[in-house]
C-alpha positions as CSV (number, residue, x, y, z in Angstrom):
1,M,-51.0,-16.0,-25.5
2,K,-51.9,-15.8,-22.2
3,K,-50.2,-12.9,-20.0
4,I,-49.4,-13.7,-16.7
5,F,-49.5,-10.4,-14.8
6,V,-49.9,-11.6,-11.1
7,L,-48.6,-9.2,-8.4
8,S,-47.4,-11.8,-5.7
9,F,-46.2,-14.5,-8.7
10,I,-43.4,-11.6,-9.6
11,S,-42.7,-12.0,-6.0
12,V,-42.1,-15.7,-5.7
13,G,-40.7,-16.2,-8.8
14,Y,-38.0,-13.4,-8.0
15,F,-36.2,-16.6,-5.9
16,L,-36.0,-18.9,-9.1
17,N,-33.3,-16.7,-10.6
18,A,-32.1,-14.9,-7.3
19,Q,-28.8,-14.2,-8.3
20,S,-29.5,-12.0,-10.9
21,L,-31.4,-9.3,-9.0
22,S,-29.0,-6.7,-7.4
23,N,-31.6,-4.9,-5.6
24,S,-35.1,-4.9,-3.7
25,P,-38.0,-7.1,-5.9
26,Y,-40.0,-4.5,-5.0
27,A,-37.7,-2.4,-7.4
28,T,-40.0,-4.1,-10.2
29,Y,-43.0,-1.7,-9.7
30,G,-42.7,1.9,-10.7
31,I,-39.6,3.8,-10.9
32,G,-37.9,1.3,-9.2
33,D,-36.2,1.2,-5.5
34,V,-36.3,4.7,-4.6
35,K,-33.4,6.2,-2.2
36,Y,-34.9,8.4,1.0
37,D,-31.6,10.1,1.3
38,N,-28.6,8.8,0.4
39,T,-26.4,11.2,2.8
40,I,-24.6,10.3,5.4
41,E,-25.1,12.7,7.9
42,T,-29.0,12.5,7.1
43,S,-29.6,8.9,6.8
44,S,-27.2,8.6,10.3
45,M,-29.9,10.3,12.3
46,G,-32.8,8.5,11.0
47,G,-33.5,10.9,8.1
48,I,-34.4,14.5,9.7
49,S,-33.1,17.3,7.8
50,T,-36.4,19.4,7.8
51,A,-35.3,21.2,11.5
52,F,-31.6,20.5,11.3
53,I,-29.0,23.6,11.4
54,S,-25.6,22.2,12.0
55,D,-23.7,23.2,14.8
56,F,-20.4,23.4,12.6
57,S,-19.7,25.6,9.8
58,S,-18.5,22.8,7.4
59,N,-22.4,21.2,7.1
60,F,-24.6,22.2,4.2
61,N,-28.0,21.2,4.3
62,F,-29.8,20.0,1.1
63,G,-32.7,18.2,2.2
64,N,-34.1,21.7,4.0
65,P,-32.2,24.7,2.0
66,A,-33.3,27.1,4.6
67,N,-31.0,25.5,7.3
68,N,-27.7,26.4,6.6
69,S,-27.2,29.5,8.5
70,N,-23.8,28.4,10.4
71,F,-22.3,27.3,6.9
72,E,-19.1,29.1,6.5
73,L,-16.7,27.2,4.8
74,T,-16.5,25.5,1.4
75,S,-17.6,21.8,1.8
76,I,-16.6,19.0,-0.7
77,K,-18.3,15.5,0.3
78,L,-17.7,12.1,-1.5
79,E,-19.9,9.1,-0.2
80,A,-20.2,5.7,-1.4
81,T,-23.2,3.0,0.4
82,N,-23.0,-0.6,0.5
83,E,-26.4,-2.2,0.2
84,N,-26.9,-5.9,1.7
85,N,-30.1,-7.3,1.6
86,Y,-31.5,-10.4,2.9
87,F,-35.0,-12.0,1.5
88,K,-37.3,-14.4,2.7
89,T,-40.4,-15.7,1.3
90,D,-42.9,-18.5,2.4
91,Y,-43.0,-19.9,-0.7
92,N,-40.7,-23.2,-0.3
93,N,-39.4,-21.4,2.7
94,T,-37.0,-19.6,0.2
95,K,-34.2,-17.1,1.2
96,S,-31.9,-15.3,-0.9
97,T,-29.1,-12.4,0.2
98,K,-28.1,-9.6,-3.0
99,H,-25.1,-7.2,-2.0
100,S,-24.6,-3.8,-4.0
101,T,-22.4,-1.0,-4.0
102,Y,-22.4,2.3,-5.4
103,L,-21.4,6.2,-5.2
104,S,-24.7,7.9,-3.4
105,N,-23.4,11.3,-2.9
106,I,-21.0,14.0,-4.8
107,S,-21.7,17.3,-3.0
108,I,-19.9,21.0,-3.2
109,A,-21.2,24.1,-1.4
110,F,-19.7,27.3,-0.6
111,P,-20.9,30.8,1.3
112,I,-21.5,33.9,-1.2
113,S,-21.7,36.2,1.5
114,S,-22.8,36.4,4.9
115,K,-26.5,35.8,4.0
116,I,-26.3,33.8,1.0
117,K,-24.9,29.9,0.8
118,M,-25.2,27.8,-2.4
119,G,-24.5,24.0,-2.9
120,F,-24.3,21.6,-5.7
121,L,-25.4,17.6,-5.3
122,Y,-25.7,14.4,-7.4
123,Q,-27.1,11.6,-6.1
124,P,-28.6,8.1,-7.8
125,Y,-32.6,9.0,-6.7
126,S,-34.0,5.3,-8.1
127,S,-32.6,2.1,-10.1
128,K,-33.7,-0.6,-11.8
129,S,-31.7,-4.2,-12.0
130,Y,-33.5,-7.3,-11.7
131,E,-34.3,-10.8,-13.6
132,V,-37.0,-12.7,-12.8
133,V,-37.2,-16.6,-14.5
134,H,-40.5,-18.6,-13.9
135,D,-40.9,-21.7,-15.3
136,E,-44.7,-23.3,-15.3
137,T,-45.0,-27.3,-16.2
138,I,-48.5,-28.3,-17.5
139,D,-48.9,-31.4,-19.2
140,G,-45.9,-31.7,-20.6
141,T,-45.5,-28.1,-21.8
142,I,-43.3,-26.0,-20.4
143,N,-44.7,-22.1,-20.1
144,R,-41.6,-19.6,-18.7
145,N,-42.2,-15.9,-17.9
146,I,-39.1,-13.7,-17.4
147,F,-39.3,-10.1,-16.0
148,K,-36.1,-7.8,-16.8
149,G,-35.3,-4.5,-15.6
150,S,-32.9,-2.3,-15.7
151,G,-31.4,1.6,-15.7
152,T,-31.0,4.5,-13.2
153,L,-32.9,7.3,-12.4
154,N,-30.6,10.4,-11.3
155,T,-30.9,13.7,-9.4
156,A,-28.5,17.0,-9.6
157,Q,-29.7,19.9,-7.4
158,L,-29.0,23.4,-7.1
159,A,-29.9,24.7,-3.5
160,L,-29.9,28.3,-2.0
161,S,-30.0,29.8,1.4
162,Y,-30.9,33.3,2.8
163,K,-30.4,34.4,6.3
164,I,-33.4,36.9,6.7
165,N,-32.1,37.9,10.5
166,S,-30.8,35.7,13.5
167,Q,-34.1,33.6,13.7
168,F,-35.7,33.1,10.4
169,A,-34.1,31.8,7.2
170,I,-35.7,30.8,3.8
171,G,-33.9,28.7,1.0
172,A,-35.0,27.0,-2.4
173,R,-33.4,24.4,-4.4
174,A,-34.0,23.1,-7.9
175,N,-34.0,19.6,-8.7
176,Y,-34.0,18.2,-12.4
177,Y,-34.3,14.0,-12.6
178,F,-32.6,12.5,-15.6
179,G,-32.4,8.7,-16.6
180,N,-33.8,5.6,-18.5
181,L,-35.7,3.0,-16.8
182,Y,-36.7,-0.3,-18.8
183,D,-38.7,-3.0,-18.1
184,L,-39.5,-6.4,-20.2
185,N,-41.6,-9.1,-19.6
186,E,-41.4,-12.3,-22.1
187,F,-43.6,-15.3,-22.3
188,S,-42.8,-18.1,-24.1
189,N,-44.2,-21.7,-24.5
190,S,-42.3,-25.0,-25.2
191,N,-44.7,-25.8,-28.1
192,A,-44.4,-21.8,-29.7
193,E,-41.5,-20.7,-31.7
194,L,-42.0,-17.2,-31.0
195,I,-41.8,-15.5,-27.7
196,N,-44.6,-12.5,-26.7
197,G,-43.3,-9.8,-25.0
198,Y,-44.3,-6.6,-23.2
199,E,-41.6,-3.9,-23.0
200,T,-41.5,-0.7,-21.3
201,K,-39.3,2.1,-21.5
202,N,-39.6,5.3,-19.7
203,S,-37.5,8.4,-20.6
204,I,-37.2,10.7,-17.8
205,K,-36.2,14.4,-17.8
206,N,-38.1,16.2,-15.1
207,F,-37.7,19.0,-13.3
208,N,-38.9,20.9,-10.1
209,F,-38.2,22.7,-6.8
210,T,-38.2,22.6,-3.2
211,L,-38.7,25.6,-0.7
212,G,-37.7,25.9,2.6
213,T,-38.1,27.9,5.8
214,S,-36.6,27.7,9.3
215,Y,-37.1,29.2,12.5
216,Q,-34.3,29.3,15.2
217,S,-34.4,30.4,19.0
218,I,-31.3,30.3,21.1
219,D,-31.4,30.9,24.8
220,T,-28.2,32.7,25.6
221,R,-28.2,31.6,29.4
222,N,-27.6,28.0,28.4
223,D,-27.1,27.8,25.1
224,H,-30.2,25.8,24.5
225,K,-31.9,25.8,20.9
226,L,-35.5,25.6,19.4
227,T,-35.6,24.8,15.5
228,I,-38.7,24.3,14.0
229,G,-38.9,23.9,9.7
230,A,-41.0,23.3,7.0
231,T,-40.5,22.2,3.0
232,A,-42.5,21.7,-0.2
233,T,-41.4,20.0,-3.4
234,F,-43.9,20.9,-6.3
235,G,-44.0,22.4,-9.5
236,N,-43.1,19.6,-12.3
237,T,-42.3,20.5,-15.7
238,S,-41.2,18.9,-18.6
239,N,-42.3,15.0,-18.7
240,M,-41.5,11.0,-18.6
241,T,-42.6,9.9,-21.5
242,T,-43.4,6.3,-21.8
243,N,-43.0,3.8,-25.0
244,Y,-45.2,0.5,-24.4
245,I,-44.5,-2.0,-27.1
246,N,-46.6,-5.6,-27.0
247,S,-44.7,-7.9,-29.9
248,T,-43.7,-11.3,-31.1
249,Y,-40.5,-12.4,-32.1
250,Y,-37.6,-14.8,-31.9
251,Y,-34.1,-14.7,-31.3
252,S,-31.3,-14.7,-33.7
253,D,-28.5,-14.7,-31.3
254,V,-28.3,-14.1,-27.6
255,D,-29.5,-10.3,-27.5
256,T,-31.1,-9.2,-31.3
257,K,-34.6,-10.2,-32.2
258,A,-35.9,-11.2,-35.2
259,G,-39.0,-11.7,-36.6
260,E,-40.8,-9.0,-35.0
261,T,-44.7,-8.3,-35.4
262,I,-45.8,-5.1,-33.4
263,I,-49.4,-6.4,-31.9
264,D,-49.8,-2.9,-29.7
265,S,-47.7,0.0,-29.6
266,K,-48.5,3.3,-27.4
267,N,-46.8,6.7,-26.4
268,K,-47.4,8.5,-23.4
269,S,-46.5,11.5,-21.7
270,S,-47.1,12.3,-18.4
271,N,-46.3,15.0,-15.8
272,N,-46.9,13.7,-12.4
273,L,-44.0,11.4,-12.2
274,L,-42.8,13.1,-8.8
275,P,-45.6,14.7,-7.1
276,L,-46.3,16.9,-4.3
277,Q,-44.2,16.2,-1.4
278,A,-44.0,17.9,2.1
279,S,-42.4,17.9,5.4
280,V,-42.0,19.6,9.1
281,G,-40.1,19.2,11.8
282,V,-39.2,20.4,15.2
283,G,-36.1,19.9,17.2
284,Y,-34.2,21.0,20.4
285,G,-30.9,20.9,21.6
286,S,-27.6,22.0,23.2
287,E,-25.2,24.2,21.3
288,N,-21.9,22.4,20.1
289,H,-22.9,19.1,22.4
290,W,-26.5,17.8,21.7
291,F,-29.5,17.8,19.4
292,L,-32.5,15.6,18.9
293,S,-35.6,16.1,16.5
294,G,-38.5,14.5,15.0
295,Q,-39.7,15.3,11.5
296,I,-42.9,13.9,9.3
297,D,-42.7,13.6,5.9
298,Y,-45.6,13.3,3.0
299,K,-45.8,12.1,-0.6
300,K,-48.8,12.2,-2.8
301,G,-50.1,9.0,-4.7
302,E,-49.2,9.1,-8.9
303,S,-49.9,6.7,-11.4
304,I,-47.4,5.3,-13.9
305,S,-47.8,3.2,-17.0
306,Y,-46.1,-0.5,-16.2
307,F,-46.5,-3.3,-18.8
308,G,-49.2,-1.2,-20.5
309,N,-51.3,-0.8,-17.4
310,T,-51.7,2.0,-15.0
311,F,-49.9,1.3,-11.7
312,D,-51.6,3.4,-8.9
313,Y,-49.0,4.3,-6.0
314,K,-50.6,5.4,-2.5
315,D,-50.4,8.4,-0.6
316,S,-47.1,7.6,1.6
317,Y,-45.8,9.1,5.0
318,R,-42.4,8.8,7.2
319,I,-42.1,9.6,10.8
320,S,-38.4,10.0,11.4
321,A,-36.4,10.8,14.9
322,G,-32.4,11.5,15.5
323,G,-29.7,13.5,16.2
324,W,-26.0,13.8,17.3
325,Y,-24.1,13.9,20.5
326,L,-20.7,15.5,20.9
327,P,-19.0,14.8,24.3
328,N,-16.5,17.6,24.6
329,Y,-14.9,18.4,21.5
330,N,-12.1,20.9,23.9
331,N,-11.1,17.6,25.3
332,F,-7.5,16.9,23.6
333,R,-6.5,14.0,25.8
334,S,-9.2,12.3,24.3
335,Y,-10.0,11.8,20.8
336,F,-13.5,9.9,21.3
337,S,-14.7,12.8,23.3
338,R,-14.0,14.9,20.2
339,I,-16.3,12.5,17.8
340,V,-19.7,13.2,16.5
341,Y,-22.4,10.4,17.5
342,R,-25.5,10.0,15.4
343,Y,-28.6,8.1,16.3
344,G,-32.0,7.5,15.0
345,A,-35.0,5.4,13.8
346,F,-37.7,5.7,11.0
347,Y,-41.0,4.7,10.2
348,E,-42.2,4.5,6.8
349,K,-46.1,3.5,5.2
350,G,-44.8,2.6,1.7
351,N,-46.7,3.5,-1.5
352,L,-46.6,0.3,-2.7
353,E,-49.9,-2.0,-2.0
354,I,-49.7,-5.7,-3.6
355,A,-52.4,-8.5,-3.4
356,G,-53.8,-6.4,-0.5
357,S,-50.5,-5.7,1.4
358,N,-48.9,-2.7,2.3
359,I,-45.2,-2.5,1.9
360,N,-44.1,-0.7,4.7
361,K,-40.7,-0.1,6.3
362,F,-38.7,0.8,9.3
363,G,-35.3,1.1,10.6
364,I,-32.5,2.2,13.1
365,S,-29.8,3.7,12.0
366,G,-26.3,5.5,13.6
367,G,-23.0,6.8,12.5
368,V,-19.8,8.9,13.7
369,M,-18.2,11.8,12.2
370,L,-14.2,11.1,12.4
371,P,-12.9,14.5,12.5
372,F,-9.3,14.8,11.2
373,K,-6.0,15.1,13.2
374,T,-6.3,19.2,11.8
375,S,-10.0,19.8,12.5
376,S,-11.8,22.1,14.9
377,I,-15.2,23.2,16.4
378,T,-15.0,25.6,13.6
379,R,-13.6,24.0,10.9
380,M,-15.3,20.3,10.7
381,S,-13.8,17.8,8.6
382,G,-13.3,14.0,8.7
383,L,-14.4,10.8,7.8
384,E,-18.2,9.8,8.0
385,I,-19.1,6.2,8.6
386,G,-22.9,5.2,8.9
387,V,-25.1,2.3,9.2
388,E,-28.9,1.5,8.6
389,L,-30.7,-1.8,10.0
390,G,-34.0,-2.3,9.0
391,K,-37.2,-4.3,7.7
392,R,-39.1,-4.1,4.5
393,G,-42.2,-5.8,3.4
394,T,-44.4,-8.7,4.5
395,L,-44.4,-12.8,3.9
396,K,-48.4,-12.4,3.5
397,N,-49.6,-13.9,0.3
398,N,-46.2,-15.1,-0.8
399,L,-44.7,-11.9,-0.6
400,I,-41.2,-11.1,0.6
401,N,-39.7,-9.9,3.6
402,Q,-36.7,-7.7,3.3
403,N,-33.8,-7.1,5.9
404,F,-31.0,-4.9,5.1
405,V,-28.2,-3.7,6.5
406,N,-26.6,-0.6,4.7
407,L,-23.2,1.2,5.1
408,K,-22.2,4.3,4.4
409,V,-18.5,6.0,4.0
410,G,-17.5,9.0,2.6
411,F,-15.4,12.1,3.5
412,N,-16.6,16.1,4.0
413,F,-13.1,18.3,3.0
414,A,-13.9,21.8,4.4
415,D,-11.7,24.4,4.7
416,R,-11.4,28.3,3.2
417,W,-11.0,27.1,-0.2
418,F,-11.8,29.9,-3.0
419,R,-11.7,32.8,-0.7
420,K,-9.4,35.9,-1.0
421,Q,-7.6,36.7,2.1
422,L,-7.9,39.7,3.2
423,Y,-4.4,39.9,5.7
424,N,-1.2,37.8,5.7
């Protein structure tokens, strides 16, 4: 049987069974639809975190664990994301819409001492959830290709921050990735009793770590500050185990295979699933009033097994700019003056190259931190809301243009919990 494996074909076939796919069609490749950073604070500011040290004592920075010099409270965050994707292709001028909602971030952080801070975080890292059906009739014979994918890759993180002095700090973050990703391509013919299936199962248990450093100088004459930060992620241990099976079979019922004959079977282990990543950033602002930062992120390309073939990711980079603005927190007559307003933008040269076209991404973002009634400038708890609008992909070569609107909502509960009071 002839296997149809044309990259642009998947993009066209995606629309033929659009109701079955719940995230980007580009999730069919590799480890799925990778989330850059799911925290509301970071995404609302275009993705900046490397040179961002919060002025407030209630926000822990996991992006660069060195940037937690001002963190003094115990913080618990719960956040959810609603993704809305709008797809279009020149193939028959087809359009489609997809929506999904998921828990995007759970974290707890607390100070161990005035110099050492610690945080724990859970996030989905990437996901697959698609089903593409393509039928083609040739001389009265119906050829059908079905592409299916499922699974989630999660990450759990432990971060530590150490303040060396009033200007310098260092940090480290241990990252554990775990989950299973599944891809299946089935080819059938109306004149044949058997189905030819190409199945790929990736079992992932991977560990690496991130090192970060930061420098901040504050001019006491006007409370202006300059911040510089850098991070590097490396040191993959463990691996990804890939099991590939090419077989023929039929279904005795909806999900049960019968009469299976193995044509080819391969097992492969690799440790380059999450390659070297690095980031540098610089920021400038006014204490408790405003902040603006720029950042460049780099990710080295890698290779991954996909339907028995090696699929190569390219080197990629991301340019982000953003910040926040607080009008006047001491103005208790105006609640809007005590809201933290966030803004940002980004451009990402993607690591996917399909049919000679780079799958790039860009967008703008914004958000607010709505403080609770009992919040103060030193104890900033509240409702977090963020929105991200952007575009990914292209209409060239029958590929897909993806417009998206992502809404994020969460709570940051910060207080001096779990800390013994010295005085009543």
